[in-house]
Short mmCIF file of C-alpha atoms in Angstrom, two decimals:
data_model
loop_
_atom_site.label_atom_id
_atom_site.label_comp_id
_atom_site.label_asym_id
_atom_site.label_seq_id
_atom_site.Cartn_x
_atom_site.Cartn_y
_atom_site.Cartn_z
CA MET A 1 10.30 12.94 -64.37
CA THR A 2 9.02 12.73 -60.80
CA GLU A 3 10.51 14.73 -57.94
CA PRO A 4 12.52 12.54 -55.63
CA GLN A 5 10.56 12.03 -52.38
CA HIS A 6 11.55 14.23 -49.43
CA PRO A 7 13.51 12.18 -46.84
CA PHE A 8 10.82 13.02 -44.26
CA ASP A 9 8.12 11.41 -46.41
CA SER A 10 10.26 8.33 -46.96
CA ALA A 11 10.94 8.11 -43.21
CA ILE A 12 7.25 8.11 -42.22
CA ALA A 13 6.05 5.96 -45.16
CA LEU A 14 3.93 2.99 -44.10
CA THR A 15 2.54 0.15 -46.16
CA ASP A 16 -0.65 -1.58 -45.11
CA GLN A 17 -0.25 -5.34 -44.82
CA GLN A 18 -3.40 -7.05 -43.56
CA GLY A 19 -4.35 -4.20 -41.25
CA SER A 20 -0.85 -3.62 -39.83
CA TYR A 21 1.38 -0.84 -41.03
CA HIS A 22 4.94 -1.73 -41.97
CA GLY A 23 7.67 0.91 -41.88
CA HIS A 24 11.44 1.19 -41.71
CA THR A 25 13.77 3.52 -39.81
CA SER A 26 15.57 6.15 -41.91
CA ALA A 27 19.28 6.97 -41.84
CA HIS A 28 18.32 10.65 -42.31
CA TYR A 29 16.64 10.73 -38.93
CA GLY A 30 19.02 8.58 -36.90
CA ASN A 31 19.77 9.63 -33.33
CA MET A 32 22.52 8.49 -30.98
CA VAL A 33 20.57 5.31 -30.26
CA GLY A 34 17.80 4.45 -32.74
CA PRO A 35 15.72 7.07 -34.53
CA PHE A 36 15.05 10.70 -33.51
CA GLY A 37 11.94 10.63 -31.26
CA GLY A 38 10.24 13.24 -33.40
CA ILE A 39 10.28 11.01 -36.47
CA THR A 40 8.79 8.18 -34.40
CA ALA A 41 6.02 10.52 -33.20
CA ALA A 42 5.38 11.61 -36.80
CA THR A 43 5.23 8.01 -38.00
CA LEU A 44 2.78 6.97 -35.26
CA LEU A 45 0.59 9.96 -36.18
CA GLN A 46 0.88 9.04 -39.86
CA ALA A 47 -0.55 5.59 -39.06
CA VAL A 48 -3.77 7.27 -37.93
CA LEU A 49 -3.74 9.89 -40.69
CA GLN A 50 -3.73 7.23 -43.39
CA HIS A 51 -6.10 4.85 -41.57
CA PRO A 52 -9.39 4.31 -43.43
CA LEU A 53 -11.44 4.82 -40.23
CA ARG A 54 -9.82 8.15 -39.31
CA LEU A 55 -12.16 11.04 -38.44
CA GLY A 56 -10.98 14.68 -38.63
CA ASP A 57 -7.64 16.19 -37.68
CA PRO A 58 -5.26 15.60 -34.78
CA VAL A 59 -6.04 17.39 -31.51
CA SER A 60 -3.59 15.60 -29.21
CA LEU A 61 -0.90 12.95 -29.37
CA THR A 62 0.99 11.25 -26.55
CA VAL A 63 3.91 8.99 -27.44
CA ASN A 64 5.62 6.74 -24.90
CA PHE A 65 9.10 5.62 -25.85
CA ALA A 66 9.04 2.21 -24.21
CA ALA A 67 12.35 0.86 -25.45
CA PRO A 68 15.10 1.79 -27.92
CA ILE A 69 13.95 1.29 -31.51
CA ALA A 70 16.52 -0.68 -33.50
CA ASP A 71 17.51 0.47 -36.99
CA GLY A 72 15.40 -1.63 -39.35
CA PRO A 73 11.77 -2.56 -39.98
CA PHE A 74 8.91 -2.04 -37.54
CA ILE A 75 5.18 -2.68 -37.42
CA ILE A 76 2.52 -0.21 -36.26
CA ASN A 77 -0.96 -1.21 -35.17
CA ALA A 78 -3.50 1.57 -34.81
CA ARG A 79 -7.10 1.10 -33.70
CA PRO A 80 -9.88 3.52 -32.84
CA ALA A 81 -10.75 2.86 -29.18
CA ARG A 82 -13.86 5.00 -29.37
CA THR A 83 -15.50 7.03 -32.12
CA ASN A 84 -18.01 9.72 -31.19
CA ARG A 85 -19.91 12.14 -33.40
CA SER A 86 -17.01 14.55 -33.83
CA THR A 87 -14.11 13.03 -31.85
CA GLN A 88 -12.13 9.83 -32.09
CA HIS A 89 -9.70 8.21 -29.64
CA TRP A 90 -6.85 6.05 -30.93
CA LEU A 91 -4.51 3.46 -29.44
CA ILE A 92 -1.29 2.91 -31.36
CA GLU A 93 1.56 0.47 -30.81
CA LEU A 94 4.91 0.16 -32.54
CA SER A 95 6.56 -3.26 -32.37
CA GLN A 96 9.83 -4.84 -33.39
CA GLN A 97 10.47 -8.58 -33.06
CA GLU A 98 6.99 -8.87 -31.52
CA GLN A 99 7.97 -6.64 -28.61
CA ILE A 100 6.33 -3.25 -28.05
CA ALA A 101 8.90 -0.45 -28.47
CA ALA A 102 6.51 2.53 -28.41
CA THR A 103 2.89 3.18 -27.49
CA ALA A 104 0.76 6.18 -28.30
CA THR A 105 -2.69 7.58 -27.84
CA ALA A 106 -4.21 10.23 -30.05
CA VAL A 107 -7.38 12.28 -30.13
CA PHE A 108 -8.71 13.35 -33.52
CA ALA A 109 -11.66 15.66 -34.08
CA VAL A 110 -13.71 17.44 -36.67
CA ARG A 111 -13.02 21.02 -35.63
CA ARG A 112 -15.43 23.91 -35.92
CA GLU A 113 -15.14 27.69 -35.74
CA THR A 114 -15.54 28.97 -32.17
CA TRP A 115 -14.59 31.94 -30.06
CA SER A 116 -10.80 32.02 -30.06
CA ALA A 117 -7.95 33.71 -28.24
CA THR A 118 -4.26 33.19 -27.56
CA GLU A 119 -3.24 34.02 -23.99
CA LEU A 120 0.42 33.25 -24.35
CA GLU A 121 2.51 35.95 -25.98
CA CYS A 122 4.72 35.06 -28.92
CA PRO A 123 8.34 35.61 -27.86
CA ALA A 124 10.16 38.38 -29.71
CA ALA A 125 12.76 37.06 -32.14
CA PRO A 126 14.77 38.55 -34.98
CA PRO A 127 13.84 37.12 -38.41
CA ALA A 128 15.37 33.70 -39.09
CA GLU A 129 17.41 34.90 -42.05
CA THR A 130 19.29 37.39 -39.85
CA LEU A 131 20.65 34.59 -37.65
CA GLU A 132 23.42 32.16 -38.38
CA ALA A 133 22.36 28.57 -39.07
CA PHE A 134 23.49 26.02 -36.49
CA PRO A 135 26.51 24.25 -37.99
CA ARG A 136 25.72 20.79 -39.27
CA GLY A 137 27.64 17.56 -39.40
CA ARG A 138 30.01 18.16 -36.50
CA GLY A 139 29.62 14.81 -34.83
CA LEU A 140 25.98 15.44 -33.96
CA PRO A 141 23.42 12.73 -34.77
CA ALA A 142 22.15 12.45 -38.37
CA TRP A 143 18.69 13.89 -37.64
CA THR A 144 20.15 17.31 -36.87
CA ASN A 145 21.21 17.49 -40.53
CA SER A 146 17.57 17.06 -41.54
CA TYR A 147 16.68 20.41 -39.97
CA GLU A 148 17.90 23.94 -40.25
CA LEU A 149 18.18 25.42 -36.74
CA ARG A 150 18.84 29.09 -36.02
CA PHE A 151 19.20 29.91 -32.35
CA VAL A 152 17.99 33.17 -30.81
CA GLU A 153 18.98 31.94 -27.34
CA GLY A 154 19.97 28.76 -25.56
CA GLY A 155 22.02 27.07 -28.25
CA PHE A 156 24.02 24.05 -27.22
CA SER A 157 27.67 24.72 -27.76
CA ALA A 158 29.54 21.71 -26.39
CA LEU A 159 30.09 20.05 -29.77
CA SER A 160 28.89 22.53 -32.32
CA GLY A 161 31.36 25.32 -31.87
CA ALA A 162 28.42 27.75 -31.97
CA GLN A 163 28.31 30.35 -29.27
CA SER A 164 26.20 29.48 -26.22
CA ASN A 165 24.19 32.31 -24.79
CA ALA A 166 22.21 30.31 -22.26
CA ARG A 167 22.09 31.70 -18.76
CA ASP A 168 23.56 29.50 -16.07
CA ASP A 169 20.26 29.02 -14.26
CA SER A 170 18.07 28.53 -17.33
CA SER A 171 17.62 25.93 -20.04
CA SER A 172 15.42 28.18 -22.17
CA SER A 173 16.00 27.91 -25.91
CA LEU A 174 14.37 30.05 -28.56
CA GLN A 175 15.08 28.85 -32.07
CA TRP A 176 13.86 28.93 -35.65
CA VAL A 177 13.39 25.50 -37.21
CA ARG A 178 12.55 24.19 -40.66
CA ASP A 179 12.95 20.92 -42.46
CA GLU A 180 16.14 20.55 -44.48
CA PRO A 181 15.60 20.51 -47.42
CA PRO A 182 12.56 22.78 -46.99
CA ARG A 183 9.18 21.01 -47.01
CA PRO A 184 5.65 22.41 -46.53
CA LEU A 185 4.47 21.97 -42.94
CA ASP A 186 1.84 19.32 -42.23
CA PHE A 187 0.71 17.51 -39.09
CA PRO A 188 3.46 14.84 -39.09
CA ALA A 189 6.18 17.45 -39.67
CA LEU A 190 4.74 19.62 -36.89
CA ALA A 191 4.69 16.60 -34.56
CA ALA A 192 8.35 15.89 -35.33
CA ILE A 193 9.34 19.52 -34.74
CA CYS A 194 7.78 19.34 -31.25
CA ASP A 195 10.67 17.02 -30.34
CA ILE A 196 13.37 19.12 -32.04
CA PHE A 197 14.83 20.65 -28.89
CA PHE A 198 18.08 19.27 -27.53
CA PRO A 199 17.54 17.72 -24.10
CA ARG A 200 17.24 20.67 -21.72
CA ILE A 201 19.89 19.21 -19.45
CA PHE A 202 22.52 19.67 -22.23
CA VAL A 203 21.67 23.38 -22.33
CA ARG A 204 21.39 23.81 -18.58
CA ARG A 205 24.58 21.95 -17.68
CA LYS A 206 26.46 22.85 -20.88
CA GLN A 207 27.55 19.25 -21.37
CA PHE A 208 26.36 15.94 -22.76
CA VAL A 209 24.53 13.79 -20.26
CA PRO A 210 22.91 10.45 -21.18
CA ALA A 211 19.24 11.40 -21.67
CA GLY A 212 16.18 10.19 -23.54
CA THR A 213 12.52 11.19 -23.80
CA VAL A 214 10.19 8.66 -22.17
CA SER A 215 6.87 10.37 -22.89
CA LEU A 216 5.94 13.20 -25.26
CA THR A 217 2.59 15.01 -25.50
CA ILE A 218 1.52 17.38 -28.28
CA TYR A 219 -1.58 19.56 -28.53
CA PHE A 220 -2.33 20.72 -32.06
CA HIS A 221 -3.76 24.21 -32.42
CA ALA A 222 -3.02 24.55 -36.13
CA ASP A 223 -5.69 23.82 -38.68
CA GLN A 224 -5.14 23.11 -42.39
CA THR A 225 -5.27 26.83 -43.20
CA ALA A 226 -2.54 27.65 -40.69
CA LEU A 227 -0.37 24.84 -42.07
CA PHE A 228 -0.96 26.01 -45.64
CA THR A 229 -0.13 29.62 -44.70
CA GLN A 230 3.07 28.47 -43.01
CA GLY A 231 4.28 26.50 -46.01
CA ASP A 232 7.99 25.74 -45.83
CA GLN A 233 9.01 28.83 -43.83
CA PRO A 234 10.77 28.35 -40.47
CA VAL A 235 8.68 28.03 -37.30
CA LEU A 236 9.75 29.50 -33.96
CA GLY A 237 10.22 27.04 -31.10
CA HIS A 238 10.53 27.96 -27.44
CA ALA A 239 11.48 25.29 -24.90
CA ARG A 240 12.49 25.17 -21.25
CA ALA A 241 12.66 22.70 -18.36
CA LEU A 242 10.63 23.06 -15.18
CA ARG A 243 12.19 20.58 -12.73
CA TYR A 244 15.03 18.04 -12.80
CA ASN A 245 14.72 15.43 -10.05
CA ALA A 246 15.59 11.80 -9.35
CA GLY A 247 16.50 10.89 -12.92
CA TYR A 248 13.77 12.74 -14.82
CA PHE A 249 13.07 16.27 -15.98
CA ASP A 250 10.13 17.78 -17.80
CA GLN A 251 10.27 20.14 -20.75
CA VAL A 252 7.53 22.42 -22.04
CA ALA A 253 7.63 24.07 -25.45
CA GLU A 254 5.57 25.98 -27.96
CA ILE A 255 5.79 26.10 -31.75
CA TRP A 256 4.84 29.42 -33.35
CA SER A 257 4.27 30.14 -37.03
CA THR A 258 6.47 32.67 -38.83
CA ASN A 259 3.71 35.25 -38.39
CA GLY A 260 3.19 34.57 -34.68
CA GLU A 261 0.31 32.06 -34.59
CA LEU A 262 0.57 29.35 -31.91
CA LEU A 263 0.62 26.11 -33.92
CA ALA A 264 1.26 23.55 -31.18
CA THR A 265 2.12 23.25 -27.50
CA THR A 266 4.08 20.29 -26.22
CA SER A 267 5.56 18.74 -23.11
CA GLN A 268 7.78 15.79 -22.44
CA ILE A 269 9.39 13.94 -19.59
CA VAL A 270 12.96 12.91 -20.10
CA TYR A 271 15.19 10.37 -18.39
CA PHE A 272 18.69 11.56 -17.53
CA LYS A 273 21.69 10.13 -15.78
CA GLY A 274 24.12 11.79 -13.41
CA MET B 1 -13.59 0.52 16.08
CA THR B 2 -12.20 1.22 12.61
CA GLU B 3 -12.00 4.68 11.08
CA PRO B 4 -14.56 5.12 8.34
CA GLN B 5 -12.77 5.11 4.95
CA HIS B 6 -12.07 8.51 3.37
CA PRO B 7 -14.48 9.11 0.43
CA PHE B 8 -11.45 9.42 -1.87
CA ASP B 9 -10.28 5.92 -0.96
CA SER B 10 -13.76 4.51 -1.50
CA ALA B 11 -13.98 6.29 -4.86
CA ILE B 12 -10.75 4.78 -6.22
CA ALA B 13 -11.24 1.32 -4.66
CA LEU B 14 -10.86 -1.54 -7.13
CA THR B 15 -11.43 -5.24 -6.64
CA ASP B 16 -9.52 -7.75 -8.72
CA GLN B 17 -11.78 -10.21 -10.52
CA GLN B 18 -9.88 -12.60 -12.77
CA GLY B 19 -7.29 -9.99 -13.77
CA SER B 20 -9.75 -7.15 -14.35
CA TYR B 21 -10.31 -4.42 -11.80
CA HIS B 22 -13.90 -3.62 -10.89
CA GLY B 23 -14.83 -0.20 -9.52
CA HIS B 24 -17.83 2.06 -9.08
CA THR B 25 -18.36 5.80 -9.49
CA SER B 26 -18.74 7.80 -6.27
CA ALA B 27 -21.43 10.37 -5.52
CA HIS B 28 -18.78 12.41 -3.66
CA TYR B 29 -16.88 13.01 -6.90
CA GLY B 30 -19.76 13.52 -9.31
CA ASN B 31 -19.39 16.19 -11.98
CA MET B 32 -22.01 17.77 -14.23
CA VAL B 33 -21.93 14.70 -16.47
CA GLY B 34 -20.36 11.56 -14.95
CA PRO B 35 -17.46 11.68 -12.50
CA PHE B 36 -14.87 14.43 -11.98
CA GLY B 37 -12.02 13.72 -14.41
CA GLY B 38 -9.47 13.88 -11.60
CA ILE B 39 -11.06 10.94 -9.78
CA THR B 40 -11.01 8.93 -13.02
CA ALA B 41 -7.31 9.73 -13.47
CA ALA B 42 -6.65 8.69 -9.86
CA THR B 43 -8.57 5.44 -10.32
CA LEU B 44 -6.68 4.54 -13.53
CA LEU B 45 -3.40 5.22 -11.71
CA GLN B 46 -4.59 3.14 -8.77
CA ALA B 47 -5.08 0.16 -11.11
CA VAL B 48 -1.35 0.21 -11.83
CA LEU B 49 -0.35 1.00 -8.24
CA GLN B 50 -2.10 -2.12 -6.93
CA HIS B 51 -1.10 -4.33 -9.88
CA PRO B 52 1.16 -7.25 -8.85
CA LEU B 53 3.55 -6.59 -11.78
CA ARG B 54 4.05 -2.90 -10.99
CA LEU B 55 7.63 -1.59 -10.85
CA GLY B 56 8.52 1.64 -9.00
CA ASP B 57 6.63 4.92 -8.78
CA PRO B 58 4.66 6.94 -11.34
CA VAL B 59 6.67 9.25 -13.61
CA SER B 60 3.96 10.16 -16.12
CA LEU B 61 0.28 9.53 -16.75
CA THR B 62 -1.84 10.46 -19.76
CA VAL B 63 -5.60 9.93 -19.55
CA ASN B 64 -7.88 10.22 -22.56
CA PHE B 65 -11.53 10.80 -21.73
CA ALA B 66 -13.05 8.94 -24.66
CA ALA B 67 -16.72 9.14 -23.69
CA PRO B 68 -18.85 10.23 -20.74
CA ILE B 69 -18.61 7.74 -17.86
CA ALA B 70 -22.06 6.79 -16.58
CA ASP B 71 -22.72 6.67 -12.83
CA GLY B 72 -22.36 3.02 -11.87
CA PRO B 73 -19.85 0.18 -12.17
CA PHE B 74 -16.85 0.09 -14.50
CA ILE B 75 -14.02 -2.28 -15.35
CA ILE B 76 -10.35 -1.35 -15.69
CA ASN B 77 -7.79 -3.43 -17.53
CA ALA B 78 -4.14 -2.55 -17.01
CA ARG B 79 -1.23 -4.31 -18.65
CA PRO B 80 2.50 -3.61 -18.75
CA ALA B 81 3.34 -3.00 -22.43
CA ARG B 82 7.07 -3.11 -21.74
CA THR B 83 9.16 -3.64 -18.64
CA ASN B 84 12.80 -2.56 -18.65
CA ARG B 85 15.37 -2.68 -15.89
CA SER B 86 14.15 0.44 -14.11
CA THR B 87 11.16 1.65 -16.16
CA GLN B 88 7.78 0.21 -17.05
CA HIS B 89 5.19 1.31 -19.62
CA TRP B 90 1.50 0.68 -19.02
CA LEU B 91 -1.63 0.59 -21.16
CA ILE B 92 -4.87 1.05 -19.26
CA GLU B 93 -8.50 0.96 -20.42
CA LEU B 94 -11.70 1.76 -18.57
CA SER B 95 -14.86 0.16 -19.95
CA GLN B 96 -18.56 0.26 -19.29
CA GLN B 97 -21.00 -2.05 -21.09
CA GLU B 98 -18.03 -3.43 -23.03
CA GLN B 99 -17.33 -0.03 -24.58
CA ILE B 100 -14.12 1.86 -23.86
CA ALA B 101 -14.86 5.09 -21.98
CA ALA B 102 -11.29 6.09 -21.08
CA THR B 103 -7.79 5.06 -22.08
CA ALA B 104 -4.51 5.84 -20.37
CA THR B 105 -0.82 5.26 -20.63
CA ALA B 106 1.57 5.50 -17.71
CA VAL B 107 5.30 5.33 -17.17
CA PHE B 108 6.56 4.01 -13.86
CA ALA B 109 10.19 3.95 -12.76
CA VAL B 110 12.51 3.10 -9.94
CA ARG B 111 13.93 6.55 -9.27
CA ARG B 112 17.42 7.32 -8.09
CA GLU B 113 19.18 10.34 -6.62
CA THR B 114 20.66 12.59 -9.33
CA TRP B 115 21.65 16.19 -9.87
CA SER B 116 18.50 18.22 -9.34
CA ALA B 117 17.20 21.73 -9.90
CA THR B 118 13.92 23.55 -10.26
CA GLU B 119 13.94 26.21 -12.98
CA LEU B 120 10.39 27.39 -12.53
CA GLU B 121 9.85 29.80 -9.67
CA CYS B 122 7.15 29.04 -7.12
CA PRO B 123 4.52 31.80 -7.39
CA ALA B 124 4.19 34.03 -4.34
CA ALA B 125 1.00 33.39 -2.38
CA PRO B 126 -0.28 34.32 1.06
CA PRO B 127 -0.65 31.33 3.42
CA ALA B 128 -3.82 29.31 2.77
CA GLU B 129 -5.28 30.01 6.21
CA THR B 130 -5.30 33.77 5.53
CA LEU B 131 -7.65 33.33 2.53
CA GLU B 132 -11.33 32.66 2.51
CA ALA B 133 -12.40 29.16 1.47
CA PHE B 134 -14.35 28.94 -1.77
CA PRO B 135 -18.01 28.58 -0.78
CA ARG B 136 -19.32 25.05 -1.19
CA GLY B 137 -22.66 23.63 -2.18
CA ARG B 138 -23.97 26.52 -4.24
CA GLY B 139 -25.18 24.54 -7.20
CA LEU B 140 -21.67 23.48 -8.17
CA PRO B 141 -21.01 19.79 -8.93
CA ALA B 142 -20.56 17.41 -5.98
CA TRP B 143 -16.79 16.96 -6.45
CA THR B 144 -16.14 20.60 -5.52
CA ASN B 145 -17.40 19.73 -2.02
CA SER B 146 -14.68 17.09 -1.75
CA TYR B 147 -11.98 19.76 -1.88
CA GLU B 148 -11.19 22.91 0.02
CA LEU B 149 -10.22 25.62 -2.46
CA ARG B 150 -8.77 29.00 -1.48
CA PHE B 151 -8.19 31.35 -4.40
CA VAL B 152 -5.28 33.78 -4.55
CA GLU B 153 -6.31 34.85 -8.06
CA GLY B 154 -8.60 33.75 -10.86
CA GLY B 155 -11.55 32.44 -8.92
CA PHE B 156 -14.68 31.69 -10.87
CA SER B 157 -17.49 33.86 -9.66
CA ALA B 158 -20.47 33.18 -11.91
CA LEU B 159 -22.20 30.78 -9.52
CA SER B 160 -20.25 30.95 -6.33
CA GLY B 161 -20.82 34.50 -5.24
CA ALA B 162 -17.10 34.71 -4.49
CA GLN B 163 -15.29 37.70 -5.84
CA SER B 164 -13.57 37.24 -9.18
CA ASN B 165 -10.23 38.92 -9.53
CA ALA B 166 -9.27 37.46 -12.90
CA ARG B 167 -8.00 39.91 -15.49
CA ASP B 168 -10.03 40.17 -18.66
CA ASP B 169 -7.26 38.84 -20.89
CA SER B 170 -6.06 36.05 -18.62
CA SER B 171 -7.39 32.76 -17.31
CA SER B 172 -4.63 32.39 -14.74
CA SER B 173 -5.72 30.90 -11.41
CA LEU B 174 -3.57 30.52 -8.35
CA GLN B 175 -5.23 28.52 -5.61
CA TRP B 176 -4.62 26.45 -2.53
CA VAL B 177 -6.20 22.99 -2.62
CA ARG B 178 -6.61 20.13 -0.19
CA ASP B 179 -8.89 17.13 0.11
CA GLU B 180 -12.01 17.69 2.17
CA PRO B 181 -11.97 16.13 4.73
CA PRO B 182 -8.15 16.41 4.92
CA ARG B 183 -6.23 13.32 3.77
CA PRO B 184 -2.46 12.72 3.48
CA LEU B 185 -1.24 13.30 -0.08
CA ASP B 186 -0.33 10.25 -2.17
CA PHE B 187 0.08 9.65 -5.91
CA PRO B 188 -3.63 9.11 -6.69
CA ALA B 189 -4.62 12.21 -4.71
CA LEU B 190 -1.94 14.26 -6.48
CA ALA B 191 -3.18 12.98 -9.87
CA ALA B 192 -6.74 14.04 -8.99
CA ILE B 193 -5.60 17.49 -7.87
CA CYS B 194 -3.94 18.01 -11.27
CA ASP B 195 -7.47 18.19 -12.70
CA ILE B 196 -8.88 20.44 -9.95
CA PHE B 197 -8.90 23.66 -11.95
CA PHE B 198 -12.19 24.91 -13.34
CA PRO B 199 -12.12 24.93 -17.15
CA ARG B 200 -10.04 27.97 -18.07
CA ILE B 201 -12.74 29.22 -20.39
CA PHE B 202 -15.06 29.76 -17.37
CA VAL B 203 -12.44 32.02 -15.83
CA ARG B 204 -11.50 33.78 -19.04
CA ARG B 205 -15.04 34.45 -20.25
CA LYS B 206 -16.56 34.75 -16.75
CA GLN B 207 -19.42 32.44 -17.69
CA PHE B 208 -20.32 28.78 -17.98
CA VAL B 209 -19.57 27.27 -21.37
CA PRO B 210 -20.06 23.57 -22.16
CA ALA B 211 -16.55 22.15 -21.78
CA GLY B 212 -14.82 18.86 -21.00
CA THR B 213 -11.25 17.58 -20.81
CA VAL B 214 -10.40 15.18 -23.63
CA SER B 215 -6.80 14.41 -22.69
CA LEU B 216 -4.83 15.02 -19.48
CA THR B 217 -1.11 14.51 -18.92
CA ILE B 218 0.69 14.55 -15.56
CA TYR B 219 4.42 14.45 -14.82
CA PHE B 220 5.21 13.42 -11.25
CA HIS B 221 8.19 15.10 -9.64
CA ALA B 222 7.27 14.17 -6.08
CA ASP B 223 8.82 11.16 -4.42
CA GLN B 224 7.52 9.36 -1.33
CA THR B 225 9.47 11.71 0.96
CA ALA B 226 7.91 14.79 -0.61
CA LEU B 227 4.45 13.27 -0.27
CA PHE B 228 5.09 12.32 3.35
CA THR B 229 6.40 15.82 4.14
CA GLN B 230 3.33 17.37 2.54
CA GLY B 231 0.89 15.26 4.55
CA ASP B 232 -2.61 16.71 4.53
CA GLN B 233 -1.62 20.37 4.18
CA PRO B 234 -2.91 22.35 1.19
CA VAL B 235 -0.92 22.37 -2.07
CA LEU B 236 -0.64 25.42 -4.32
CA GLY B 237 -1.97 25.06 -7.86
CA HIS B 238 -1.28 27.46 -10.71
CA ALA B 239 -3.17 27.04 -14.01
CA ARG B 240 -3.61 29.02 -17.22
CA ALA B 241 -4.67 28.48 -20.82
CA LEU B 242 -2.37 29.03 -23.78
CA ARG B 243 -4.69 29.04 -26.82
CA TYR B 244 -8.40 28.59 -27.46
CA ASN B 245 -9.15 27.68 -31.08
CA ALA B 246 -11.70 25.74 -33.14
CA GLY B 247 -13.38 24.03 -30.20
CA TYR B 248 -10.35 23.18 -28.05
CA PHE B 249 -8.07 24.94 -25.61
CA ASP B 250 -5.04 23.75 -23.72
CA GLN B 251 -4.29 24.32 -20.05
CA VAL B 252 -0.95 24.04 -18.28
CA ALA B 253 -0.61 23.88 -14.51
CA GLU B 254 1.80 23.16 -11.71
CA ILE B 255 1.21 21.76 -8.24
CA TRP B 256 3.55 23.05 -5.51
CA SER B 257 3.93 21.74 -1.98
CA THR B 258 3.18 24.01 0.98
CA ASN B 259 6.90 24.66 1.33
CA GLY B 260 7.46 25.44 -2.36
CA GLU B 261 8.59 22.14 -3.86
CA LEU B 262 7.29 21.39 -7.38
CA LEU B 263 5.29 18.16 -6.94
CA ALA B 264 3.77 17.76 -10.40
CA THR B 265 3.34 19.53 -13.71
CA THR B 266 0.32 18.91 -15.86
CA SER B 267 -1.35 19.84 -19.12
CA GLN B 268 -4.69 19.10 -20.68
CA ILE B 269 -6.64 19.77 -23.82
CA VAL B 270 -10.26 20.65 -23.35
CA TYR B 271 -13.25 20.65 -25.68
CA PHE B 272 -15.48 23.72 -25.51
CA LYS B 273 -18.53 24.99 -27.31
CA GLY B 274 -19.42 28.49 -28.44
#
């Protein structure tokens, strides 16, 4: 008997047809309109990861959400724009009905041991298992059921019934996250988790506001050893907004391993209404 | 008599030849190898700004420095990947000798008044005119002479003779910046200033280390009014690194107006050796 495939792996699965990758949106990762942005980011990264010309591991990924992605099939084209000795630059496009719905660029590199240091301090947080899991299935989009979220601060209470402890002048959220069901962390899963945070304006204004990410950037600090060490334990995510103005706000966030290693840093700019 | 053109405007000047933009590197913005990354970012943005199909103002820009740019001519191709009612997504490539040397994506939008707030606090700094200007022309690359820098903290002392007041465990720099000679702020100038900070590893390790930005992302909060209000006064930049690991570190930074308005937030991932 074979294990049934994890829904995450099914969601990012791509088949190569004459140099284009064909995929399909997954009901497990549905958002209010189209798929959860994190699963799109993971799928675009996956296109490079499984490409025969790929060199090394991901260093950075920027995804631009150009239009809503409709539930159904899509095509991804990925091409190396430039390959150097140890770095490689990629251009990636996701299309539906011959229209571009998302674009991305990625930098991959063969990484080597160097001097290292982490300047940012890992925020203090009680262990995940001591915190209540965010209630699932209460009218929130499907993708939230594909994660287990445990909030230290800045939960979003409007629909969930969970207690909000966000300050009135802050959108900061600190939360444990893991795939549900649990799944060992890899680069696509880490990319998806970088988009796990509810739009900061929900937390700040304590209400739903129409909002959607237009551009997402991820810097990968984790190497294969860090991912292996992490396994399927929860990671700690910390997100906050910097400025909301004229229809857009930016969010910065960090993803820390269970034992306090900085795995990824990420930023995004988000459209909002009202 | 006409005013001579500001060196910044000459550096980002592009001429349209059958749908491709032709430009040339500028000696005023030379770096150790090729041009200052900020001037490349500004030039890629300029290609969209002067494009006949352009909609609205810049919201985000990601530039990937795929290979060193040689001193000399280059060609930029910019195309709208998707145009919606109020947003537009761009793909931009810079080539030399028919090889891609830089790629970029940009989001432009027609922005509207909305609820607004700034969560990040503007760092306290003495007025620019009370601080000594960073000494120019001491063996530093040409581009540093095209800016006036006044450090509040985290200056880089190795070559300049200026006093370093960076802490040993921090790469944080807080500095006033303006174009030299002064020039009213606009979107390309703001994009360039987002890359003004010396590589954080110079500040942290108090020494030169081979280093180069591989990917730079900018979120624009400023609108035309904010730019007009700023004029040619110095802006306040605050930069720091989060993690250095396996040949790459990330830097986050904010650019504040003279009167404390958040104009842009930016991040980059930088290759380093040793």
